Amino acid sequence: MEQMKINRIRQGTVIDHIGAGKALAVFHLLGLKNDQTTSVTMAIRVPSRRMRIKDILKIENRYLDPTETAMIALIAPQATINIITNYTLEKKERVKLPTHLEGLLRCENPNCITTALREPVQGKFTVIGDSPLRIQCDYCLTIIATEEVERLFLRKI
Amino acid sequence: MGKGLITLRDYSRKEIEEILSLARVMARDQRTGTDIAKGKILAALFFEPSTRTRLSFETAMLRLGGKVIGFSSSEGTSVGKGETLADTVRTVSQYADLLVIRHPREGAAQLAAEFSSLPVINAGDGSGNHPTQTLLDLYTMIDHLKDLEGKEIALVGDLRYGRTTHSLAPALALFGVKLILVSPQELRIKNEIKVELDKHGVKLRETEDITEALDADVLYITRIQKERFPDAAEYAKVAGSYRIDRQLLGKRTPLIMHPLPRVDEIAADVDDLVTAVYFEQAGNGVPVRMALIVRALGLGG
């Protein structure tokens, strides 16, 4: 087997099996751009048995909360979250697509009441399909597809 | 507390039929009036102009012996000063027993229901839902056709932006009808609605040609709005090709319906046909809305 090009981490989180080219989006949605103290290793388009090619993100001394894991599932539905302690794998789990999203995104319909100025509501969506991903606004019923979900995420960041 | 009505999307056919049969009871004694809502106040929050919906809601409440407060445009209200819908709704909830809301944005009624302690009835939100219109449309169709099972219903005109057909089409799907969707290319029904129709397994065909729909049991005509077209000439051409008149109908006698207001899409010579029921349809808004008020106030009927 080919030598791994990137180093192991001592402790933290390895997000593996990210769809090729999506690691940067995951990096942004975890707010890592502004986190100056965390060291991050990113691998883009590396060979994968399961996915042919994939991205990997290794984050030192950082662990994900359930909301972050849910967000990753939206962008990288195949991703696995590996918790590393002392260079060894402590826990491994596949991300799970939530059935409902609250507060993560704003609706893209400019005429949706949730996008009105100062209304005290957050975007709420129901996940209506997983592959391909489709979510529906609980208010205006607009359906948003995968690429749009990503675009909305990145705009938010 | 009774039940408001935000959308019919999560309603079963049985629940819809229950409302319609309550409306039939209301129709029986609407002229003599009742006082079952005596002492109750309906707040009509119309953030957007409306004639039929507002007047028929008011009539319905007055026929039930209740009273109405409200406004019919956001001008001159605290909304004009920049108040949020959430705040307006929480305030008015302190005054009345029931909220009826019409708003230019999709999802407004849903938001109102989340912030109100009172039942909320959606009287139209943006290009989203118009469930009370849908109920009076169903009421009218069933009145004339008895059973809708297997009947062909043609929805004609602006199927993209009009909230009336957005609400009506999925509800009709519950009643086992066949749908013909007649519209110009640029005003075809939204994908969201088609997904819903597919879910119900409704038989439907789409066409741009009105003559392919003339043999339907119902022609449900909607207005094509000028502002949907880049230029006036294009609008005139398209609108003209969806105009219903006696000559086009020939000897056919479909039930002709329209949510109104109409402009040119139904010629005046059609009005005298016994199957032209659009004014009666508008009239049915009263018993249907009486039923919804009774249900929302938990008055039992």
PDB file of C-alpha atoms in Angstrom, chain A residues 64-81 92-101 104 127 130 133:
ATOM      1  CA  LEU A  64     -17.347  18.017  17.258  1.00  0.00           C
ATOM      2  CA  ASP A  65     -20.711  18.660  18.805  1.00  0.00           C
ATOM      3  CA  PRO A  66     -23.873  17.000  17.416  1.00  0.00           C
ATOM      4  CA  THR A  67     -24.839  20.115  15.468  1.00  0.00           C
ATOM      5  CA  GLU A  68     -21.486  20.165  13.707  1.00  0.00           C
ATOM      6  CA  THR A  69     -21.770  16.482  12.902  1.00  0.00           C
ATOM      7  CA  ALA A  70     -25.227  17.087  11.444  1.00  0.00           C
ATOM      8  CA  MET A  71     -23.894  19.903   9.296  1.00  0.00           C
ATOM      9  CA  ILE A  72     -21.101  17.695   7.989  1.00  0.00           C
ATOM     10  CA  ALA A  73     -23.676  15.065   7.039  1.00  0.00           C
ATOM     11  CA  LEU A  74     -25.336  17.603   4.800  1.00  0.00           C
ATOM     12  CA  ILE A  75     -22.182  18.267   2.827  1.00  0.00           C
ATOM     13  CA  ALA A  76     -20.448  14.918   3.168  1.00  0.00           C
ATOM     14  CA  PRO A  77     -23.084  12.234   3.789  1.00  0.00           C
ATOM     15  CA  GLN A  78     -20.508   9.409   3.646  1.00  0.00           C
ATOM     16  CA  ALA A  79     -18.103  10.938   6.126  1.00  0.00           C
ATOM     17  CA  THR A  80     -16.844   9.095   9.181  1.00  0.00           C
ATOM     18  CA  ILE A  81     -15.852  10.832  12.377  1.00  0.00           C
ATOM     19  CA  LYS A  92     -15.425   5.786  14.929  1.00  0.00           C
ATOM     20  CA  GLU A  93     -18.853   6.654  13.651  1.00  0.00           C
ATOM     21  CA  ARG A  94     -20.536   7.466  10.418  1.00  0.00           C
ATOM     22  CA  VAL A  95     -22.242  10.867  10.247  1.00  0.00           C
ATOM     23  CA  LYS A  96     -26.010  10.675  10.279  1.00  0.00           C
ATOM     24  CA  LEU A  97     -28.265  12.953   8.325  1.00  0.00           C
ATOM     25  CA  PRO A  98     -30.655  14.651  10.734  1.00  0.00           C
ATOM     26  CA  THR A  99     -34.390  14.553   9.956  1.00  0.00           C
ATOM     27  CA  HIS A 100     -34.781  18.179  10.862  1.00  0.00           C
ATOM     28  CA  LEU A 101     -32.511  21.226  10.679  1.00  0.00           C
ATOM     29  CA  LEU A 104     -28.249  26.077  10.489  1.00  0.00           C
ATOM     30  CA  VAL A 127     -34.865  16.595   5.238  1.00  0.00           C
ATOM     31  CA  ASP A 130     -30.872  11.806   1.328  1.00  0.00           C
ATOM     32  CA  LEU A 133     -29.954  15.469  -0.542  1.00  0.00           C
TER      33      LEU A 133
END
